[in-house]
PDB file of C-alpha atoms in Angstrom:
ATOM      1  CA  UNK A 228      32.463 158.105  84.376  1.00 61.00           C
ATOM      2  CA  UNK A 229      29.132 158.871  86.052  1.00 77.00           C
ATOM      3  CA  UNK A 230      26.377 156.287  85.622  1.00 92.00           C
ATOM      4  CA  UNK A 231      23.522 158.732  85.064  1.00 94.00           C
ATOM      5  CA  UNK A 232      20.831 156.045  84.851  1.00 95.00           C
ATOM      6  CA  UNK A 233      21.869 154.745  88.277  1.00 96.00           C
ATOM      7  CA  UNK A 234      22.060 158.272  89.707  1.00 95.00           C
ATOM      8  CA  UNK A 235      18.556 158.987  88.409  1.00 96.00           C
ATOM      9  CA  UNK A 236      17.250 155.744  89.927  1.00 96.00           C
ATOM     10  CA  UNK A 237      18.732 156.575  93.329  1.00 96.00           C
ATOM     11  CA  UNK A 238      17.355 160.151  93.132  1.00 96.00           C
ATOM     12  CA  UNK A 239      13.844 158.778  92.659  1.00 97.00           C
ATOM     13  CA  UNK A 240      14.167 155.983  95.208  1.00 96.00           C
ATOM     14  CA  UNK A 241      16.121 157.966  97.798  1.00 96.00           C
ATOM     15  CA  UNK A 242      14.827 161.527  97.461  1.00 96.00           C
ATOM     16  CA  UNK A 243      11.436 161.380  95.750  1.00 96.00           C
ATOM     17  CA  UNK A 244       9.455 158.316  96.818  1.00 95.00           C
ATOM     18  CA  UNK A 245      10.262 158.615 100.573  1.00 94.00           C
ATOM     19  CA  UNK A 246       8.977 162.226 100.615  1.00 92.00           C
ATOM     20  CA  UNK A 247       5.240 161.765  99.995  1.00 87.00           C
ATOM     21  CA  UNK A 248       5.494 161.813  96.186  1.00 95.00           C
ATOM     22  CA  UNK A 249       3.078 159.117  95.011  1.00 95.00           C
ATOM     23  CA  UNK A 250       1.742 160.435  91.682  1.00 96.00           C
ATOM     24  CA  UNK A 251       2.864 157.672  89.318  1.00 96.00           C
ATOM     25  CA  UNK A 252       2.864 159.960  86.240  1.00 97.00           C
ATOM     26  CA  UNK A 253       5.182 162.388  88.025  1.00 98.00           C
ATOM     27  CA  UNK A 254       7.455 159.616  89.315  1.00 97.00           C
ATOM     28  CA  UNK A 255       7.641 158.146  85.804  1.00 97.00           C
ATOM     29  CA  UNK A 256       8.556 161.544  84.317  1.00 98.00           C
ATOM     30  CA  UNK A 257      11.327 162.023  86.884  1.00 98.00           C
ATOM     31  CA  UNK A 258      12.572 158.484  86.257  1.00 97.00           C
ATOM     32  CA  UNK A 259      12.703 158.930  82.487  1.00 97.00           C
ATOM     33  CA  UNK A 260      14.070 162.465  82.093  1.00 97.00           C
ATOM     34  CA  UNK A 261      17.878 162.883  82.006  1.00 97.00           C
ATOM     35  CA  UNK A 262      18.481 165.797  84.360  1.00 96.00           C
ATOM     36  CA  UNK A 263      22.120 165.904  83.245  1.00 96.00           C
ATOM     37  CA  UNK A 264      21.015 166.906  79.715  1.00 96.00           C
ATOM     38  CA  UNK A 265      19.677 170.228  81.041  1.00 96.00           C
ATOM     39  CA  UNK A 266      22.682 171.462  83.037  1.00 94.00           C
ATOM     40  CA  UNK A 267      26.134 172.732  81.991  1.00 93.00           C
ATOM     41  CA  UNK A 268      28.700 170.047  81.292  1.00 92.00           C
ATOM     42  CA  UNK A 269      30.645 171.070  84.393  1.00 91.00           C
ATOM     43  CA  UNK A 270      27.617 170.281  86.595  1.00 92.00           C
ATOM     44  CA  UNK A 271      26.586 166.972  85.056  1.00 94.00           C
ATOM     45  CA  UNK A 272      28.504 164.880  87.574  1.00 93.00           C
ATOM     46  CA  UNK A 273      26.371 166.300  90.398  1.00 95.00           C
ATOM     47  CA  UNK A 274      23.115 166.645  88.452  1.00 95.00           C
ATOM     48  CA  UNK A 275      21.224 164.427  90.909  1.00 95.00           C
ATOM     49  CA  UNK A 276      22.463 165.971  94.165  1.00 94.00           C
ATOM     50  CA  UNK A 277      19.809 166.426  96.886  1.00 93.00           C
ATOM     51  CA  UNK A 278      20.227 170.199  97.011  1.00 94.00           C
ATOM     52  CA  UNK A 279      19.731 173.226  94.783  1.00 93.00           C
ATOM     53  CA  UNK A 280      22.098 172.819  91.829  1.00 94.00           C
ATOM     54  CA  UNK A 281      24.064 175.889  90.639  1.00 92.00           C
ATOM     55  CA  UNK A 282      24.046 176.180  86.855  1.00 90.00           C
ATOM     56  CA  UNK A 283      25.870 179.517  86.450  1.00 85.00           C
ATOM     57  CA  UNK A 284      25.023 183.228  86.412  1.00 84.00           C
ATOM     58  CA  UNK A 285      23.667 182.952  89.962  1.00 84.00           C
ATOM     59  CA  UNK A 286      20.935 180.527  88.919  1.00 89.00           C
ATOM     60  CA  UNK A 287      19.955 177.164  90.374  1.00 93.00           C
ATOM     61  CA  UNK A 288      17.792 174.145  89.664  1.00 93.00           C
ATOM     62  CA  UNK A 289      15.449 173.394  92.552  1.00 95.00           C
ATOM     63  CA  UNK A 290      16.296 170.497  94.835  1.00 95.00           C
ATOM     64  CA  UNK A 291      14.603 167.421  93.283  1.00 96.00           C
ATOM     65  CA  UNK A 292      12.542 166.627  96.386  1.00 96.00           C
ATOM     66  CA  UNK A 293      11.200 170.181  96.691  1.00 96.00           C
ATOM     67  CA  UNK A 294      10.398 170.359  92.974  1.00 97.00           C
ATOM     68  CA  UNK A 295       8.636 166.980  93.029  1.00 97.00           C
ATOM     69  CA  UNK A 296       6.520 167.824  96.083  1.00 96.00           C
ATOM     70  CA  UNK A 297       5.478 171.119  94.492  1.00 96.00           C
ATOM     71  CA  UNK A 298       4.286 169.312  91.372  1.00 97.00           C
ATOM     72  CA  UNK A 299       2.590 166.606  93.423  1.00 96.00           C
ATOM     73  CA  UNK A 300       0.365 169.233  95.053  1.00 96.00           C
ATOM     74  CA  UNK A 301      -0.462 170.809  91.683  1.00 96.00           C
ATOM     75  CA  UNK A 302      -1.891 167.572  90.306  1.00 95.00           C
ATOM     76  CA  UNK A 303      -0.983 168.459  86.721  1.00 97.00           C
ATOM     77  CA  UNK A 304      -3.475 166.956  84.261  1.00 97.00           C
ATOM     78  CA  UNK A 305      -2.925 165.826  80.667  1.00 97.00           C
ATOM     79  CA  UNK A 306      -5.212 168.642  79.447  1.00 98.00           C
ATOM     80  CA  UNK A 307      -3.497 171.466  81.376  1.00 98.00           C
ATOM     81  CA  UNK A 308      -1.769 174.505  79.910  1.00 98.00           C
ATOM     82  CA  UNK A 309       1.278 175.347  82.026  1.00 98.00           C
ATOM     83  CA  UNK A 310       3.572 178.353  82.536  1.00 98.00           C
ATOM     84  CA  UNK A 311       6.994 177.468  83.989  1.00 98.00           C
ATOM     85  CA  UNK A 312       8.483 180.665  85.449  1.00 98.00           C
ATOM     86  CA  UNK A 313      12.265 180.583  85.796  1.00 96.00           C
ATOM     87  CA  UNK A 314      12.719 177.512  83.607  1.00 96.00           C
ATOM     88  CA  UNK A 315      16.529 177.954  83.514  1.00 94.00           C
ATOM     89  CA  UNK A 316      18.036 175.071  81.516  1.00 94.00           C
ATOM     90  CA  UNK A 317      14.649 173.530  80.715  1.00 96.00           C
ATOM     91  CA  UNK A 318      14.592 170.509  83.049  1.00 97.00           C
ATOM     92  CA  UNK A 319      11.437 171.593  84.868  1.00 97.00           C
ATOM     93  CA  UNK A 320       9.782 172.389  81.539  1.00 98.00           C
ATOM     94  CA  UNK A 321      10.649 168.903  80.271  1.00 98.00           C
ATOM     95  CA  UNK A 322       9.062 167.252  83.323  1.00 98.00           C
ATOM     96  CA  UNK A 323       5.942 169.394  83.014  1.00 98.00           C
ATOM     97  CA  UNK A 324       5.704 168.667  79.288  1.00 98.00           C
ATOM     98  CA  UNK A 325       5.379 164.961  80.104  1.00 98.00           C
ATOM     99  CA  UNK A 326       2.436 165.703  82.398  1.00 98.00           C
ATOM    100  CA  UNK A 327       0.517 168.474  80.599  1.00 98.00           C
ATOM    101  CA  UNK A 328      -0.903 169.313  77.174  1.00 98.00           C
ATOM    102  CA  UNK A 329       1.419 172.274  76.621  1.00 98.00           C
ATOM    103  CA  UNK A 330       4.065 174.215  78.516  1.00 98.00           C
ATOM    104  CA  UNK A 331       5.592 177.668  78.129  1.00 98.00           C
ATOM    105  CA  UNK A 332       9.011 177.897  79.766  1.00 98.00           C
ATOM    106  CA  UNK A 333       9.893 181.488  80.702  1.00 98.00           C
ATOM    107  CA  UNK A 334      13.259 182.892  81.690  1.00 96.00           C
ATOM    108  CA  UNK A 335      14.859 186.327  81.691  1.00 95.00           C
ATOM    109  CA  UNK A 336      18.303 185.030  80.685  1.00 94.00           C
ATOM    110  CA  UNK A 337      18.545 184.667  76.906  1.00 95.00           C
ATOM    111  CA  UNK A 338      21.500 182.279  77.152  1.00 94.00           C
ATOM    112  CA  UNK A 339      19.474 179.997  79.419  1.00 94.00           C
ATOM    113  CA  UNK A 340      16.397 180.042  77.193  1.00 95.00           C
ATOM    114  CA  UNK A 341      18.517 179.240  74.129  1.00 96.00           C
ATOM    115  CA  UNK A 342      20.068 176.290  75.950  1.00 95.00           C
ATOM    116  CA  UNK A 343      16.686 175.149  77.248  1.00 96.00           C
ATOM    117  CA  UNK A 344      15.142 175.215  73.773  1.00 97.00           C
ATOM    118  CA  UNK A 345      18.043 173.183  72.384  1.00 97.00           C
ATOM    119  CA  UNK A 346      17.895 170.628  75.221  1.00 97.00           C
ATOM    120  CA  UNK A 347      14.139 170.183  74.859  1.00 98.00           C
ATOM    121  CA  UNK A 348      14.492 169.672  71.103  1.00 98.00           C
ATOM    122  CA  UNK A 349      17.277 167.146  71.651  1.00 97.00           C
ATOM    123  CA  UNK A 350      14.941 165.171  73.920  1.00 97.00           C
ATOM    124  CA  UNK A 351      12.201 165.187  71.266  1.00 97.00           C
ATOM    125  CA  UNK A 352       9.822 167.271  73.368  1.00 97.00           C
ATOM    126  CA  UNK A 353       7.434 169.049  71.025  1.00 96.00           C
ATOM    127  CA  UNK A 354       4.668 170.370  73.317  1.00 98.00           C
ATOM    128  CA  UNK A 355       6.865 172.957  75.048  1.00 98.00           C
ATOM    129  CA  UNK A 356       8.087 176.371  73.926  1.00 97.00           C
ATOM    130  CA  UNK A 357      10.628 178.631  75.619  1.00 98.00           C
ATOM    131  CA  UNK A 358      10.404 182.423  75.725  1.00 98.00           C
ATOM    132  CA  UNK A 359      12.623 185.177  77.117  1.00 97.00           C
ATOM    133  CA  UNK A 360      11.208 187.962  79.246  1.00 96.00           C
ATOM    134  CA  UNK A 361      10.856 189.424  82.761  1.00 96.00           C
ATOM    135  CA  UNK A 362       9.878 186.652  85.147  1.00 96.00           C
ATOM    136  CA  UNK A 363       7.540 188.703  87.324  1.00 96.00           C
ATOM    137  CA  UNK A 364       5.541 189.747  84.242  1.00 96.00           C
ATOM    138  CA  UNK A 365       4.781 186.175  83.216  1.00 97.00           C
ATOM    139  CA  UNK A 366       3.762 185.525  79.622  1.00 98.00           C
ATOM    140  CA  UNK A 367       0.211 186.765  79.124  1.00 97.00           C
ATOM    141  CA  UNK A 368       0.228 185.930  75.403  1.00 94.00           C
ATOM    142  CA  UNK A 369       0.041 182.222  76.202  1.00 94.00           C
ATOM    143  CA  UNK A 370      -2.514 182.485  78.997  1.00 92.00           C
ATOM    144  CA  UNK A 371      -4.656 181.971  80.828  1.00 97.00           C
ATOM    145  CA  UNK A 372      -2.896 178.958  82.321  1.00 98.00           C
ATOM    146  CA  UNK A 373      -4.331 176.054  84.271  1.00 98.00           C
ATOM    147  CA  UNK A 374      -1.035 175.674  86.134  1.00 98.00           C
ATOM    148  CA  UNK A 375       1.794 178.106  86.913  1.00 98.00           C
ATOM    149  CA  UNK A 376       5.034 177.009  88.605  1.00 98.00           C
ATOM    150  CA  UNK A 377       7.534 179.505  90.022  1.00 97.00           C
ATOM    151  CA  UNK A 378      10.998 177.894  90.191  1.00 95.00           C
ATOM    152  CA  UNK A 379      12.572 179.668  93.162  1.00 92.00           C
ATOM    153  CA  UNK A 380      11.919 181.803  96.233  1.00 93.00           C
ATOM    154  CA  UNK A 381      10.134 185.151  95.818  1.00 94.00           C
ATOM    155  CA  UNK A 382       9.159 187.879  98.333  1.00 92.00           C
ATOM    156  CA  UNK A 383       5.520 188.000  97.168  1.00 92.00           C
ATOM    157  CA  UNK A 384       3.355 186.846  94.274  1.00 94.00           C
ATOM    158  CA  UNK A 385       3.200 189.512  91.550  1.00 94.00           C
ATOM    159  CA  UNK A 386      -0.291 190.537  90.462  1.00 94.00           C
ATOM    160  CA  UNK A 387       0.633 189.824  86.830  1.00 95.00           C
ATOM    161  CA  UNK A 388       1.187 186.127  87.529  1.00 96.00           C
ATOM    162  CA  UNK A 389      -2.022 185.759  89.510  1.00 95.00           C
ATOM    163  CA  UNK A 390      -3.938 187.463  86.713  1.00 96.00           C
ATOM    164  CA  UNK A 391      -2.699 184.861  84.194  1.00 97.00           C
ATOM    165  CA  UNK A 392      -4.194 181.970  86.156  1.00 97.00           C
ATOM    166  CA  UNK A 393      -7.378 180.487  84.660  1.00 97.00           C
ATOM    167  CA  UNK A 394     -10.540 179.842  86.659  1.00 96.00           C
ATOM    168  CA  UNK A 395      -9.886 176.814  88.894  1.00 95.00           C
ATOM    169  CA  UNK A 396      -6.202 177.160  88.014  1.00 96.00           C
ATOM    170  CA  UNK A 397      -3.388 176.341  90.440  1.00 98.00           C
ATOM    171  CA  UNK A 398      -0.124 178.171  91.057  1.00 98.00           C
ATOM    172  CA  UNK A 399       2.715 177.051  93.299  1.00 97.00           C
ATOM    173  CA  UNK A 400       5.446 179.380  94.543  1.00 96.00           C
ATOM    174  CA  UNK A 401       7.887 179.585  97.441  1.00 95.00           C
ATOM    175  CA  UNK A 402       7.203 182.841  99.275  1.00 94.00           C
ATOM    176  CA  UNK A 403       9.200 184.300 102.168  1.00 84.00           C
ATOM    177  CA  UNK A 404       7.060 184.836 105.257  1.00 72.00           C
ATOM    178  CA  UNK A 405       7.554 187.631 107.824  1.00 66.00           C
ATOM    179  CA  UNK A 406      10.340 185.600 109.460  1.00 75.00           C
ATOM    180  CA  UNK A 407      12.217 185.169 106.194  1.00 72.00           C
ATOM    181  CA  UNK A 408      11.289 181.484 106.050  1.00 78.00           C
ATOM    182  CA  UNK A 409      10.372 180.065 102.662  1.00 88.00           C
ATOM    183  CA  UNK A 410       6.813 178.728 102.508  1.00 92.00           C
ATOM    184  CA  UNK A 411       5.683 176.640  99.555  1.00 95.00           C
ATOM    185  CA  UNK A 412       2.225 178.056  98.876  1.00 95.00           C
ATOM    186  CA  UNK A 413      -0.527 176.723  96.630  1.00 97.00           C
ATOM    187  CA  UNK A 414      -2.639 179.486  95.074  1.00 97.00           C
ATOM    188  CA  UNK A 415      -6.020 178.680  93.501  1.00 96.00           C
ATOM    189  CA  UNK A 416      -8.530 180.780  91.603  1.00 94.00           C
ATOM    190  CA  UNK A 417     -12.140 179.932  92.467  1.00 93.00           C
ATOM    191  CA  UNK A 418     -15.074 182.110  91.359  1.00 92.00           C
ATOM    192  CA  UNK A 419     -12.576 184.763  90.343  1.00 90.00           C
ATOM    193  CA  UNK A 420     -10.954 184.955  93.789  1.00 92.00           C
ATOM    194  CA  UNK A 421      -7.302 183.989  94.316  1.00 93.00           C
ATOM    195  CA  UNK A 422      -6.578 182.342  97.667  1.00 94.00           C
ATOM    196  CA  UNK A 423      -3.603 180.414  99.022  1.00 93.00           C
ATOM    197  CA  UNK A 424      -2.508 177.956 101.665  1.00 95.00           C
ATOM    198  CA  UNK A 425       0.871 176.824 102.984  1.00 94.00           C
ATOM    199  CA  UNK A 426       1.967 173.332 101.941  1.00 93.00           C
ATOM    200  CA  UNK A 427       5.404 172.989 103.544  1.00 93.00           C
ATOM    201  CA  UNK A 428       8.578 174.966 104.270  1.00 90.00           C
ATOM    202  CA  UNK A 429      11.586 175.069 101.940  1.00 90.00           C
ATOM    203  CA  UNK A 430      14.619 177.312 101.517  1.00 86.00           C
ATOM    204  CA  UNK A 431      15.643 177.363  97.835  1.00 84.00           C
ATOM    205  CA  UNK A 432      17.695 180.184  96.368  1.00 88.00           C
ATOM    206  CA  UNK A 433      15.948 183.393  95.383  1.00 87.00           C
ATOM    207  CA  UNK A 434      14.673 183.854  91.867  1.00 90.00           C
ATOM    208  CA  UNK A 435      15.876 187.161  90.346  1.00 88.00           C
ATOM    209  CA  UNK A 436      13.454 189.758  89.048  1.00 85.00           C
ATOM    210  CA  UNK A 437      10.984 189.631  91.944  1.00 86.00           C
ATOM    211  CA  UNK A 438      12.630 192.093  94.297  1.00 76.00           C
ATOM    212  CA  UNK A 439      10.217 194.368  96.164  1.00 69.00           C
ATOM    213  CA  UNK A 440      10.371 198.001  95.120  1.00 61.00           C
ATOM    214  CA  UNK A 441      11.638 200.334  97.834  1.00 52.00           C
ATOM    215  CA  UNK A 442       8.901 202.463  99.364  1.00 49.00           C
ATOM    216  CA  UNK A 443       9.308 205.963 100.785  1.00 46.00           C
ATOM    217  CA  UNK A 444       8.358 206.704 104.367  1.00 50.00           C
ATOM    218  CA  UNK A 445       7.558 210.307 105.222  1.00 50.00           C
TER     219      UNK A 445
END
């Protein structure tokens, strides 16, 4: 039988702390949250693997180190309103809920959102809600958001997501560059202008629903 507490400890000590993650609130949230409670039973034995974790229907949880470094750069505050795009089984939403005032977890897969809502309730998390809808459209009804997290690789940032970011808000997403390399980018809105910078490279699986529309060349 898997010792999940030990696996969680070694994830934090072996994958998180050595990779420039020093925010004690974030480290505490990762140390306390049972990742295995947010994945299918068949995947629980490998819930703490240092890689993207397949959870079915072509969906994955981000590698713990990549996810933690993304949140480290966001500097989530206790007063922040957060949108978690591609929340899948709800693990990322649970971590964010321990850092922020409120979180909206968004996914396009109704089975995933139902499971996420149940897992969050089972963990006693009351400041997070889960909604079903197109990922690239975001969830404008709950915005504007101080923080937006995109849980997978996308070809470009949709205008709809940028528009839901509050003034001085931060958004982190993994965007393919011209070479096809995944760049973790931090977007910020200052004086109404959205700008971005590259934080580090990562190669997670693609998040569905963000495919570029084909253009016609005459």
